Amino acid sequence: MNITYNNDKRIFKIDTDNSSYIIAIVDDEEFVGHVYYGPFVQDDDLSYLMRINENPRVPSVNNRDRSSFLDSFPSEYSGNNVGDYRESAIAVTDKKGHSGIQLLYKNHRIFQGKPALRGLPATFAKDSEAMTLEIEVEDRVLNVEAVLRYSIFEGSDAIVRSVSFINSSYEEIYLEKIMSMCLDMDDDNYKMLVLHGSWARERHIQYRQIGYGKQSVSSVRGESSHQEHPFIALVGENISQTTGDVYGFNFVYSGNFIAQVEKNQFDSLRIVMGIHPDNFRFKLGPKESFVCPEVVMVYSNEGLGHMTRTYHDLYRKHLIRSPYVDKPRPILINNWEATYFDFDDEKLIDIAKDAKECGIEMLVMDDGWFGRRNDDNSSLGDWKVNENKLKGGLKKLVDRVNDIGLKFGIWFEPEMISPDSDLYRKHPDWAICIPGREACRSRNQYVLDLTREEVRKYVYEAVASILRSANIQYVKWDMNRQLTDIGSAAIDSDRQGELMHRYVLAVYELQERLTNEFPDLLLENCSGGGARFDPGMLYYSPQIWCSDDTDAIERLLIQEGTALIYPLSSIGAHVSVCPNHTVGRVTPFETRGNVALAGTFGYELDITKLSAPEKTMVNEQVKMYHRYSGLVRNGDYYRIASYSSGGQIDCYMVVSKDKSEAIITFVQVLNQPNRHSIKIKIDGLDDNKKYQIEGYDKAYYGSTLKHAGLLIERPFGDFESKIIHLVEEY
Ligand code: GLA
């Protein structure tokens, strides 16, 4: 890990263990240009790559063709409306309504450590573990400045980028767009890897060709969304788990975003990532500043696997703050699929008793415990316990559950308001809406205008006072609709464009307060399943509900896409009943447990209705979780085979950091007749260690398992699975 500046050549070089990123200051005007990003290189002066000594040359030599220069120069952070016609990284409107901006070098600093970002989730590190480069750039006409920031971490191949903008002028200025990064590079026949989805089908891996023009993924839904994910990767032609070039970009933000790749007339690519400019307009008075969320870039020339493990390690070590990040999580049982809204204290106690017998450690009471909420049409905002359901109140129930020997957790949807609620009757203007236009309902609810301080105060107290009232150790923070009708009754007309971003900042502020007041609380974020599964939320909660789809086979696709970036320790995964409530599929109980093991593990079913053999299986699964959860939480993840790529099997391994132990999860999706056993090749073990494999007579070297492979007998039947445990032979 190192960052250097070559004063003679005016070149910055950022080196991680295996990658280099090079930036140069060019010509008399001091354009900040992008030189190189890829495998580690020794030379710093690669400025020939910018082609500034060929036509159209730099403006000091050929100002006549300045626009040709700006429109092809690999820019580190592109300006707007002054000659570069490709995507701008920033756009502003000044007081006179003009919009030109060109940010040129002003200054820089290189220092140990990683600065926090005001009001935003961000990676963090001790000073000894990270280094940062800040390049100050300025528009010399507008008198505004920006800081382009790059941080690297000891032992990691990630580079984290962010941008801050400062209005140093004496005039107001409107930010119309501000990307968190811009990266120009030559196209090398890259494809785009994206995580596309929908409710119950989140984060499916998809590949797209990159054509001329612009292609993007984005969300304008007020959250990172089920539909598209704030992540893209550019991957080379020979991409696999172990081979090929990969450039990954992940946005540490939970609201509107865009990630765009533009291929231009000269076959170069411009990648930008940042807050989506739609419905975005931020007014900055003199000396005011704007801080952009950060982007985590990972380059790997050893395929997707290295990228994945780099993200996992970075997020476990430098993003997820919760003390639970490396602690065992209580195995929970959640009553949602067991009862939906139809429960009372006695039903929950029955579930708790049976759960305790099976070794489960926490009961989570889901939606329906407050106001008059007997279906999803009312009461969001009225966070008062419904004593018709919970007789004697919440504390009494929690104490009873604790007496049984289980911890207690609770569900909230704090950001919402039902039109049929006391809160709405009292404060209709607290809902986000455009005055004079009937706001769009979704799940029969509106979104609270969290940009207002009094609303935030109400929401915080509603949640915190419930948590203070009983021994509650877990919160599931849900968000079940996306934003529409963006308008606030309390924001000035020239600041309405700030609402979407201020809303996200408000969610962060609330979760920051909550985790500060309740430092031991286990917080799980959720949004109609996995619509806000993003690095921003991981900063506040160590785990996120991955999807409302709990079917083991559907989960293979969802969890593979999620685990492409996010550590298994963050993926909320539960065993539920069959036929599955989302797809009606029947899968073996064992497979449901094996698939949920690749996550935080729990149950989402009415345990009182399970048969005796099924309860025995729960007991066994609980033991399995205790046996392997440390490995799953802290180990290295290796993908072996994918159902998502049309395969008949799904298979992955988690190996301990010291490579002394591993588990392989093998799922046969559909069986086929008259076939040989299946051969898997296992990358990720120590070549020179011998491994004993449960169910096999002999021990084999890691190199044998990698190159020659292991034969797995086909189970009889569809959806069958097994866990294969490997331990180093001493
Ligand atoms: C969302 C969540 C579910 C459940 C319901 C309750 O859909 O994803 O797990 O909590 O809300 O309404």
XYZ file of C-alpha atoms and ligand atoms in Angstrom:
742
model
C 0.000 0.000 0.000
C 1.476 3.334 -1.001
C 0.570 6.678 -2.509
C 3.261 8.830 -4.080
C 3.531 12.113 -5.937
C 6.262 12.674 -8.497
C 6.777 16.415 -8.353
C 8.821 16.655 -11.574
C 6.420 14.715 -13.671
C 3.333 15.794 -11.736
C 2.063 12.269 -11.347
C 0.182 10.570 -8.537
C 0.513 6.832 -8.106
C -1.789 4.846 -5.863
C -0.630 1.281 -5.267
C -2.522 -1.496 -3.573
C -0.856 -4.906 -3.267
C -1.907 -5.954 -6.760
C -3.158 -2.854 -8.540
C -1.997 0.613 -9.538
C -3.998 3.737 -10.215
C -2.225 6.668 -11.840
C -3.304 10.291 -12.245
C -1.374 13.114 -13.957
C -1.589 16.890 -14.026
C -1.349 17.991 -17.628
C -0.482 21.149 -19.556
C -0.261 24.781 -18.409
C -3.872 24.883 -17.320
C -3.349 21.850 -15.091
C -5.977 19.451 -16.301
C -6.294 16.424 -14.025
C -6.063 13.373 -16.246
C -6.525 9.684 -15.721
C -3.501 7.651 -16.819
C -3.887 4.052 -15.761
C -5.879 1.611 -13.616
C -5.027 -2.069 -13.665
C -2.469 -4.604 -12.410
C 0.388 -3.252 -10.309
C 3.074 -1.573 -12.434
C 6.449 -0.241 -11.370
C 6.722 2.866 -13.568
C 4.782 5.924 -12.620
C 5.249 7.945 -15.786
C 2.766 6.336 -18.131
C 1.470 9.695 -19.327
C 1.940 8.583 -22.956
C -1.262 6.613 -22.380
C -3.210 9.869 -22.389
C -2.202 10.445 -26.054
C -1.494 14.108 -25.398
C 1.412 14.120 -27.831
C -0.768 13.204 -30.745
C -3.557 15.197 -32.367
C -5.426 17.173 -31.216
C -2.677 17.759 -28.595
C -2.988 19.900 -25.506
C -4.541 23.403 -25.583
C -1.188 25.159 -24.973
C -0.060 23.721 -28.321
C -3.365 23.739 -30.181
C -6.058 25.801 -28.503
C -7.802 26.066 -31.838
C -8.986 22.469 -31.312
C -9.582 22.734 -27.601
C -12.934 20.998 -27.765
C -11.377 18.023 -29.564
C -8.855 17.802 -26.735
C -11.451 18.040 -23.974
C -13.776 15.599 -25.714
C -11.152 12.873 -25.832
C -8.826 13.607 -22.907
C -9.090 10.895 -20.210
C -10.386 13.077 -17.445
C -10.254 12.288 -13.762
C -13.411 14.281 -13.149
C -15.154 15.640 -16.227
C -16.551 19.165 -16.480
C -19.749 20.291 -18.139
C -20.653 22.555 -21.047
C -17.111 23.650 -21.886
C -16.026 21.168 -24.551
C -16.221 17.591 -23.287
C -19.440 16.167 -24.738
C -19.206 12.883 -22.875
C -20.996 12.418 -19.572
C -20.125 15.161 -17.113
C -19.219 14.247 -13.572
C -20.585 17.508 -12.257
C -23.103 20.128 -13.378
C -23.983 23.415 -11.723
C -26.103 26.451 -12.396
C -24.796 29.781 -11.203
C -26.858 32.784 -10.172
C -27.090 34.016 -13.742
C -28.379 30.659 -14.900
C -25.117 29.627 -16.610
C -23.832 26.110 -16.294
C -20.198 25.815 -17.440
C -17.765 24.160 -15.073
C -14.209 22.865 -15.495
C -12.293 21.670 -12.464
C -8.513 22.137 -12.670
C -5.703 21.217 -10.289
C -5.178 23.442 -7.271
C -3.408 21.483 -4.574
C -3.124 18.056 -3.006
C -2.301 16.202 0.197
C -1.296 12.646 0.955
C -1.765 11.387 4.492
C -2.181 8.313 6.668
C -5.728 7.278 7.549
C -9.157 7.530 6.032
C -11.397 10.536 6.704
C -15.042 10.106 7.682
C -17.691 11.656 5.427
C -20.073 14.117 7.066
C -23.480 12.533 7.622
C -22.714 9.540 5.418
C -21.796 5.922 5.913
C -18.222 5.330 4.818
C -15.355 2.903 5.148
C -13.124 3.589 8.132
C -9.667 2.574 9.299
C -7.038 3.327 11.886
C -4.393 5.738 10.637
C -1.877 2.934 10.419
C -4.198 0.864 8.220
C -5.009 3.322 5.431
C -3.639 6.117 3.250
C -5.499 8.870 1.478
C -4.838 11.198 -1.426
C -6.906 14.351 -1.699
C -6.624 16.379 -4.895
C -8.137 19.823 -4.662
C -9.528 21.070 -7.940
C -11.125 24.407 -8.727
C -13.168 26.222 -11.305
C -11.277 29.460 -11.680
C -14.246 31.356 -13.085
C -16.943 30.289 -10.647
C -14.572 30.207 -7.689
C -15.823 26.815 -6.544
C -13.727 23.876 -5.448
C -13.930 20.142 -5.140
C -11.816 17.559 -3.391
C -11.253 14.271 -5.215
C -10.460 11.716 -2.545
C -8.819 8.276 -2.874
C -8.170 5.928 0.051
C -6.449 2.564 0.186
C -6.208 -0.012 2.958
C -3.418 -2.267 4.156
C -3.680 -5.698 2.543
C -6.649 -4.774 0.347
C -7.006 -4.247 -3.392
C -9.851 -1.765 -2.942
C -9.619 1.930 -3.736
C -12.334 4.052 -2.174
C -13.262 7.291 -3.914
C -15.410 10.219 -2.941
C -15.844 13.867 -3.820
C -16.642 16.938 -1.763
C -17.760 20.177 -3.355
C -17.234 23.596 -1.762
C -18.872 26.788 -2.896
C -16.012 29.177 -2.142
C -17.688 32.027 -3.977
C -19.872 34.789 -2.601
C -22.861 33.720 -4.671
C -25.375 30.947 -4.373
C -24.890 28.048 -6.679
C -27.096 25.073 -7.601
C -25.564 21.662 -7.877
C -27.508 19.873 -10.613
C -25.437 16.747 -10.589
C -22.414 15.482 -8.715
C -20.944 12.072 -9.353
C -18.791 10.329 -6.776
C -16.375 9.105 -9.411
C -15.465 9.270 -13.061
C -13.086 6.859 -14.720
C -11.932 6.976 -18.324
C -10.221 3.968 -19.839
C -9.804 2.184 -23.154
C -12.336 -0.497 -23.913
C -10.803 -3.941 -24.020
C -13.957 -5.749 -25.102
C -15.349 -5.547 -21.618
C -18.799 -6.710 -20.675
C -20.858 -5.201 -17.929
C -21.883 -7.371 -14.988
C -24.973 -6.043 -13.211
C -27.262 -7.292 -10.461
C -30.762 -7.022 -11.801
C -33.877 -7.963 -9.875
C -37.391 -7.493 -8.698
C -39.299 -8.082 -5.476
C -38.514 -11.692 -4.433
C -35.902 -11.957 -7.213
C -33.223 -9.582 -6.012
C -29.688 -9.325 -7.363
C -29.595 -11.863 -10.167
C -26.255 -11.791 -11.974
C -26.585 -10.569 -15.571
C -24.038 -9.788 -18.263
C -24.476 -7.092 -20.920
C -22.472 -6.216 -23.984
C -21.128 -2.676 -23.998
C -22.175 -0.858 -27.154
C -21.431 2.651 -28.363
C -23.271 5.273 -26.399
C -24.475 5.076 -22.838
C -25.659 2.123 -20.797
C -26.528 2.298 -17.159
C -28.157 0.864 -14.099
C -29.963 3.214 -11.781
C -32.627 3.808 -9.212
C -34.887 6.832 -8.892
C -37.044 5.062 -6.296
C -35.576 6.727 -3.227
C -33.751 3.567 -2.207
C -31.140 1.361 -3.791
C -34.050 -0.882 -4.894
C -35.018 -4.444 -5.749
C -34.788 -3.656 -9.427
C -31.241 -2.472 -9.997
C -28.290 -2.499 -7.704
C -25.656 0.165 -7.004
C -22.966 -2.075 -8.388
C -21.440 -2.703 -11.770
C -18.355 -4.560 -12.849
C -16.526 -4.418 -16.136
C -15.264 -7.878 -16.914
C -12.856 -9.113 -19.573
C -13.648 -11.751 -22.169
C -12.091 -14.714 -20.402
C -13.839 -14.011 -17.133
C -14.256 -16.818 -14.626
C -13.914 -17.184 -10.885
C -10.143 -17.428 -11.227
C -9.256 -15.727 -14.522
C -9.831 -12.447 -16.270
C -9.884 -8.736 -15.589
C -12.572 -7.341 -13.316
C -13.217 -3.753 -12.324
C -15.915 -3.608 -9.621
C -17.704 -0.428 -8.515
C -20.021 -0.422 -5.520
C -21.778 2.702 -4.227
C -21.954 3.223 -0.482
C -25.376 4.815 -0.570
C -28.987 3.766 -0.028
C -30.920 6.162 -2.261
C -31.130 7.136 -5.922
C -28.065 6.229 -7.915
C -26.720 5.891 -11.393
C -23.834 3.755 -12.617
C -23.163 4.390 -16.265
C -20.710 3.216 -18.887
C -20.325 5.290 -22.024
C -18.396 4.040 -25.019
C -17.290 6.880 -27.240
C -16.219 7.391 -30.837
C -12.605 6.478 -29.981
C -13.531 3.215 -28.228
C -12.773 4.524 -24.805
C -15.083 4.097 -21.852
C -16.226 6.591 -19.297
C -17.634 5.115 -16.107
C -19.476 7.364 -13.710
C -21.214 6.485 -10.474
C -23.080 8.735 -8.083
C -26.388 10.074 -6.871
C -28.903 10.037 -9.727
C -29.315 13.560 -11.111
C -33.082 13.095 -11.653
C -35.022 14.991 -9.016
C -31.746 16.305 -7.630
C -30.895 19.982 -7.259
C -28.935 21.189 -4.273
C -28.636 24.856 -3.362
C -25.341 25.855 -1.809
C -24.897 29.263 -0.244
C -21.460 30.925 -0.011
C -18.949 28.662 1.791
C -21.424 25.778 1.961
C -20.322 22.336 0.881
C -21.741 19.074 -0.363
C -20.260 15.669 0.438
C -20.827 12.804 -1.999
C -21.172 9.196 -0.893
C -18.199 7.016 -1.680
C -17.562 4.369 -4.303
C -15.561 1.241 -3.557
C -13.546 0.175 -6.598
C -11.880 -3.195 -6.740
C -9.614 -4.338 -9.531
C -8.790 -8.029 -9.907
C -6.872 -9.786 -12.642
C -7.638 -13.111 -11.033
C -11.299 -13.168 -11.929
C -14.446 -12.622 -9.934
C -13.339 -14.640 -6.911
C -10.590 -12.233 -5.902
C -12.930 -9.278 -6.348
C -15.553 -10.953 -4.160
C -13.144 -11.749 -1.359
C -11.701 -8.228 -1.495
C -15.179 -6.738 -0.984
C -16.009 -9.235 1.774
C -12.840 -8.500 3.725
C -13.094 -4.747 3.271
C -16.710 -4.635 4.407
C -16.145 -6.909 7.408
C -13.099 -4.967 8.519
C -13.667 -1.418 7.344
C -17.387 -0.821 6.820
C -19.656 -2.791 9.152
C -19.302 -1.119 12.531
C -21.582 -3.315 14.585
C -19.944 -5.280 17.390
C -21.844 -8.263 15.957
C -19.762 -8.251 12.777
C -17.582 -11.079 14.039
C -19.831 -12.452 16.773
C -22.268 -15.350 16.504
C -25.783 -14.066 15.822
C -28.644 -15.538 17.824
C -30.612 -18.069 15.779
C -33.952 -16.372 15.500
C -37.481 -17.402 14.722
C -39.633 -14.756 13.080
C -43.420 -15.067 13.162
C -44.147 -13.357 9.795
C -44.672 -16.397 7.593
C -46.002 -18.276 10.634
C -48.907 -15.979 11.452
C -48.787 -12.848 9.286
C -51.012 -10.357 11.171
C -53.013 -13.007 12.964
C -51.316 -13.517 16.325
C -51.545 -12.670 19.987
C -49.306 -13.066 23.003
C -50.324 -16.682 23.588
C -49.524 -17.658 20.011
C -46.100 -16.045 20.300
C -45.480 -17.782 23.620
C -46.386 -21.138 22.045
C -43.899 -20.473 19.267
C -41.261 -19.413 21.803
C -41.692 -22.581 23.873
C -41.324 -24.935 20.922
C -38.487 -22.847 19.542
C -36.636 -23.102 22.826
C -36.971 -26.870 22.802
C -35.371 -26.944 19.380
C -32.431 -24.769 20.456
C -33.550 -21.524 18.804
C -32.302 -18.441 20.644
C -34.507 -15.463 19.823
C -38.128 -14.731 18.985
C -38.788 -11.855 16.592
C -42.271 -10.351 16.596
C -42.921 -9.058 13.097
C -45.525 -6.665 11.672
C -48.945 -6.322 13.345
C -48.264 -5.639 17.044
C -49.231 -1.944 17.124
C -52.171 0.393 16.550
C -55.077 -1.392 14.859
C -52.880 -3.207 12.398
C -54.642 -6.435 11.505
C -53.705 -6.162 7.853
C -51.447 -3.861 5.871
C -53.994 -1.074 5.421
C -53.522 0.931 8.584
C -51.623 2.172 11.620
C -48.093 2.792 10.364
C -46.937 5.691 12.496
C -49.043 4.681 15.515
C -46.318 2.852 17.390
C -48.465 2.002 20.409
C -48.712 -1.612 21.458
C -52.042 -3.242 20.608
C -53.049 -4.638 23.986
C -55.896 -6.623 22.472
C -53.199 -8.742 20.910
C -50.489 -8.433 23.549
C -52.495 -8.574 26.738
C -50.761 -6.830 29.593
C -48.422 -5.018 27.213
C -45.097 -5.507 25.565
C -42.888 -5.780 28.641
C -44.993 -8.609 29.972
C -44.602 -10.518 26.709
C -40.869 -9.844 26.506
C -40.372 -10.978 30.101
C -42.297 -14.181 29.431
C -40.219 -14.872 26.337
C -37.024 -14.157 28.292
C -38.224 -16.488 31.051
C -38.605 -19.243 28.481
C -34.946 -18.619 27.696
C -35.220 -16.710 24.430
C -34.090 -13.222 23.523
C -36.689 -10.901 22.042
C -36.675 -8.883 18.817
C -39.224 -6.579 17.219
C -40.231 -5.253 13.791
C -40.687 -1.563 12.922
C -41.367 0.333 9.756
C -40.383 3.740 11.092
C -40.235 5.693 7.825
C -43.897 5.182 6.938
C -47.330 6.579 7.626
C -50.684 4.957 6.815
C -53.416 7.318 5.596
C -55.558 5.408 8.094
C -53.559 6.282 11.207
C -53.911 8.680 14.105
C -50.597 10.172 13.066
C -51.861 10.998 9.565
C -55.134 12.388 10.895
C -53.094 14.708 13.102
C -50.267 15.549 10.658
C -51.316 14.951 7.047
C -48.499 17.268 5.952
C -45.912 14.885 7.404
C -46.312 12.613 4.376
C -44.125 13.235 1.347
C -46.444 14.627 -1.342
C -46.867 17.417 -3.854
C -49.505 19.802 -2.540
C -52.581 19.737 -4.798
C -51.776 16.306 -6.218
C -53.075 13.174 -4.586
C -50.016 11.195 -3.568
C -49.539 7.751 -4.997
C -50.235 4.972 -2.492
C -48.156 1.874 -2.357
C -49.145 -0.964 0.004
C -51.695 1.620 1.074
C -49.083 3.787 2.730
C -47.142 7.024 2.344
C -43.559 7.876 3.219
C -42.852 10.244 6.094
C -41.057 13.467 5.293
C -37.966 12.692 7.331
C -36.271 15.848 6.088
C -38.300 17.654 8.801
C -36.692 17.697 12.185
C -39.979 17.332 14.088
C -40.797 14.215 12.053
C -37.384 12.693 12.751
C -37.817 13.469 16.421
C -41.210 11.770 16.495
C -39.952 8.718 14.628
C -36.883 8.347 16.773
C -38.794 8.620 20.027
C -41.456 6.192 18.778
C -38.824 3.525 18.205
C -36.526 4.352 21.122
C -39.292 4.546 23.724
C -40.462 1.046 22.775
C -36.884 -0.220 23.024
C -36.458 1.441 26.405
C -39.681 -0.147 27.666
C -38.561 -3.775 27.603
C -35.555 -6.032 27.133
C -35.481 -5.904 23.330
C -32.222 -7.044 21.763
C -32.953 -6.961 18.064
C -34.788 -4.647 15.659
C -35.864 -5.424 12.115
C -36.076 -1.966 10.476
C -38.284 -2.339 7.434
C -39.171 -0.012 4.542
C -41.971 -1.341 2.417
C -42.521 1.203 -0.294
C -40.501 3.339 -2.626
C -40.766 7.112 -2.867
C -43.044 9.017 -5.243
C -44.566 12.511 -5.378
C -41.353 14.075 -4.211
C -42.441 17.163 -2.365
C -42.200 18.535 1.141
C -44.567 20.926 2.878
C -41.636 22.337 4.813
C -38.863 22.857 2.269
C -38.458 26.139 0.345
C -39.432 26.048 -3.310
C -35.820 26.308 -4.470
C -34.769 23.408 -2.234
C -37.382 20.780 -3.178
C -34.709 19.077 -5.297
C -32.797 18.304 -2.109
C -35.507 16.099 -0.655
C -34.440 12.720 -2.022
C -30.891 13.062 -0.734
C -31.907 14.682 2.539
C -34.316 11.774 3.068
C -31.455 9.275 2.861
C -29.328 11.419 5.179
C -32.244 11.430 7.627
C -32.474 7.623 7.605
C -28.745 7.504 8.312
C -29.088 10.024 11.115
C -31.870 7.999 12.747
C -29.923 4.752 12.572
C -26.802 6.493 13.845
C -28.719 7.743 16.885
C -30.311 4.374 17.467
C -27.062 2.441 17.367
C -25.443 5.039 19.623
C -28.172 4.878 22.244
C -28.464 1.075 22.016
C -24.919 -0.079 21.208
C -25.695 -3.738 21.895
C -28.792 -3.785 19.739
C -28.647 -6.196 16.809
C -30.106 -4.157 13.965
C -31.287 -5.879 10.785
C -32.305 -3.677 7.883
C -34.972 -4.784 5.447
C -36.984 -3.286 2.623
C -39.778 -5.437 1.260
C -37.125 -8.127 1.401
C -33.853 -6.927 -0.108
C -34.568 -3.541 -1.699
C -32.100 -1.720 0.524
C -29.335 -4.269 0.687
C -26.421 -1.937 0.100
C -23.113 -0.925 1.706
C -24.711 2.228 3.118
C -27.072 0.230 5.308
C -24.325 -2.220 6.268
C -22.534 0.629 8.010
C -25.415 0.691 10.502
C -26.595 -2.917 10.574
C -24.396 -6.003 10.330
C -27.136 -7.963 8.582
C -29.885 -7.210 6.063
C -32.909 -9.305 5.138
C -31.909 -10.565 1.729
C -35.288 -11.286 0.144
C -38.909 -12.038 0.993
C -38.416 -15.111 -1.119
C -37.362 -17.863 1.280
C -37.583 -20.712 -1.227
C -34.246 -22.544 -1.079
C -33.874 -22.797 -4.861
C -34.788 -19.179 -5.600
C -32.398 -18.227 -2.825
C -29.514 -19.879 -4.679
C -29.739 -17.179 -7.337
C -30.422 -14.344 -4.912
C -27.696 -15.318 -2.473
C -25.133 -15.893 -5.212
C -25.687 -12.367 -6.561
C -25.656 -10.880 -3.075
C -22.541 -12.788 -2.031
C -20.752 -11.576 -5.141
C -20.067 -8.426 -3.113
C -21.423 -8.781 0.410
C -20.068 -11.090 3.116
C -22.182 -14.092 4.087
C -22.279 -12.691 7.635
C -24.522 -9.893 6.347
C -27.069 -11.984 4.441
C -30.350 -12.617 6.289
C -31.419 -16.185 5.411
C -34.156 -18.301 7.038
C -35.725 -21.723 6.782
C -39.433 -21.507 5.958
C -42.288 -23.954 5.395
C -43.302 -25.787 2.243
C -45.061 -25.398 -0.056
C -43.094 -22.168 -0.076
C -45.289 -19.081 0.360
C -43.777 -17.245 -2.609
C -43.402 -19.931 -5.266
C -45.272 -22.977 -3.929
C -42.217 -25.184 -4.320
C -41.555 -28.132 -2.035
C -37.918 -28.655 -1.102
C -36.380 -30.942 1.507
C -36.118 -29.467 4.989
C -32.431 -30.319 4.992
C -31.796 -28.281 1.844
C -33.627 -25.275 3.273
C -31.263 -25.431 6.259
C -28.153 -25.947 4.158
C -28.962 -22.942 1.971
C -29.831 -20.704 4.942
C -26.483 -21.623 6.496
C -24.824 -19.306 3.954
C -26.262 -16.378 5.855
C -27.319 -15.275 9.313
C -29.616 -18.324 9.747
C -33.015 -18.484 11.364
C -36.562 -19.729 10.954
C -39.624 -18.119 9.461
C -42.387 -20.652 10.139
C -44.910 -21.832 12.700
C -42.772 -24.205 14.660
C -45.791 -25.415 16.635
C -47.063 -27.000 13.414
C -43.895 -28.913 12.552
C -43.899 -32.697 12.807
C -41.683 -34.422 15.365
C -39.104 -35.463 12.722
C -39.010 -31.884 11.420
C -38.410 -30.590 14.932
C -35.551 -33.042 15.274
C -34.163 -31.632 12.049
C -34.380 -28.100 13.474
C -32.359 -29.328 16.424
C -29.748 -30.767 14.106
C -29.638 -27.621 12.001
C -29.141 -25.514 15.109
C -26.156 -27.686 16.017
C -24.866 -27.386 12.461
C -25.121 -23.590 12.638
C -23.163 -23.520 15.905
C -20.546 -25.789 14.428
C -19.999 -23.761 11.273
C -21.162 -20.214 11.939
C -17.677 -18.928 12.811
C -16.369 -20.303 9.536
C -19.260 -18.847 7.534
C -18.932 -15.451 9.224
C -15.180 -15.008 8.963
C -14.004 -17.340 6.209
C -13.140 -16.834 2.548
C -15.880 -17.555 0.038
C -15.171 -19.529 -3.150
C -17.838 -20.158 -5.778
C -17.466 -23.609 -7.339
C -20.529 -24.009 -9.587
C -23.575 -21.865 -10.267
C -27.182 -22.738 -10.840
C -27.495 -19.174 -12.163
C -25.375 -19.927 -15.214
C -27.681 -22.712 -16.336
C -25.972 -25.430 -14.328
C -27.801 -28.274 -12.656
C -25.910 -27.766 -9.436
C -25.003 -24.919 -7.160
C -21.863 -25.221 -5.102
C -19.686 -22.950 -2.995
C -17.081 -23.246 -0.280
C -16.142 -21.231 2.756
C -12.596 -21.830 3.953
C -11.039 -20.536 7.148
C -8.398 -17.833 6.794
C -5.685 -20.278 7.880
C -7.053 -22.829 5.396
C -7.295 -25.537 8.037
C -11.038 -26.095 7.672
C -13.710 -25.636 5.022
C -17.314 -26.438 4.256
C -18.733 -26.968 0.820
C -22.446 -26.546 0.190
C -23.598 -28.681 -2.713
C -27.151 -28.403 -4.064
C -28.439 -30.579 -6.878
C -31.247 -28.554 -8.394
C -32.714 -31.101 -10.801
C -31.663 -34.716 -10.863
C -31.050 -36.427 -14.190
C -31.222 -40.125 -15.008
C -28.319 -42.283 -16.122
C -25.542 -39.841 -15.271
C -22.121 -40.181 -13.725
C -21.244 -38.684 -10.391
C -20.459 -34.972 -10.443
C -16.875 -33.755 -10.408
C -16.160 -30.489 -8.632
C -12.801 -28.738 -8.652
C -12.103 -26.952 -5.428
C -10.041 -23.790 -5.578
C -9.131 -22.015 -2.349
C -7.567 -24.727 -0.196
C -3.877 -24.833 0.624
C -2.199 -26.808 -2.172
C 0.231 -28.359 0.285
C -2.156 -29.319 3.046
C -3.929 -32.650 3.155
C -7.629 -32.555 3.896
C -9.831 -35.170 5.485
C -13.240 -35.036 3.893
C -16.297 -36.184 5.787
C -17.747 -39.229 4.047
C -14.540 -40.060 2.136
C -12.000 -42.684 3.259
C -8.836 -40.926 2.257
C -7.343 -37.478 2.746
C -6.259 -35.488 -0.330
C -3.939 -32.566 -0.932
C -5.443 -29.169 -1.723
C -3.660 -29.245 -5.090
C -5.335 -32.568 -5.934
C -8.758 -31.223 -5.027
C -8.082 -28.122 -7.109
C -6.761 -29.770 -10.266
C -8.110 -33.335 -10.244
C -11.260 -32.566 -8.258
C -13.626 -34.532 -6.074
C -16.428 -36.837 -7.166
C -19.805 -36.283 -5.595
C -22.407 -38.983 -5.923
C -25.657 -37.610 -7.272
C -28.316 -37.558 -4.594
C -31.588 -39.240 -5.590
C -34.232 -36.580 -6.150
C -34.528 -32.918 -7.004
C -33.440 -30.126 -4.655
C -31.265 -32.466 -2.611
C -28.159 -31.079 -0.986
C -25.261 -31.822 1.280
C -22.671 -30.043 3.357
C -19.168 -31.436 2.945
C -16.795 -30.709 5.783
C -13.045 -30.682 5.200
C -10.387 -30.481 7.881
C -6.652 -30.350 7.601
C -5.042 -33.668 8.442
C -2.326 -33.422 11.064
C -41.737 -6.860 4.439
C -40.637 -7.732 4.991
C -41.232 -9.012 5.536
C -42.237 -8.677 6.611
C -43.300 -7.751 6.054
C -44.219 -7.250 7.130
O -42.288 -7.394 3.300
O -39.693 -8.000 4.009
O -40.223 -9.844 6.044
O -41.571 -8.089 7.691
O -42.726 -6.622 5.437
O -45.168 -6.401 6.661
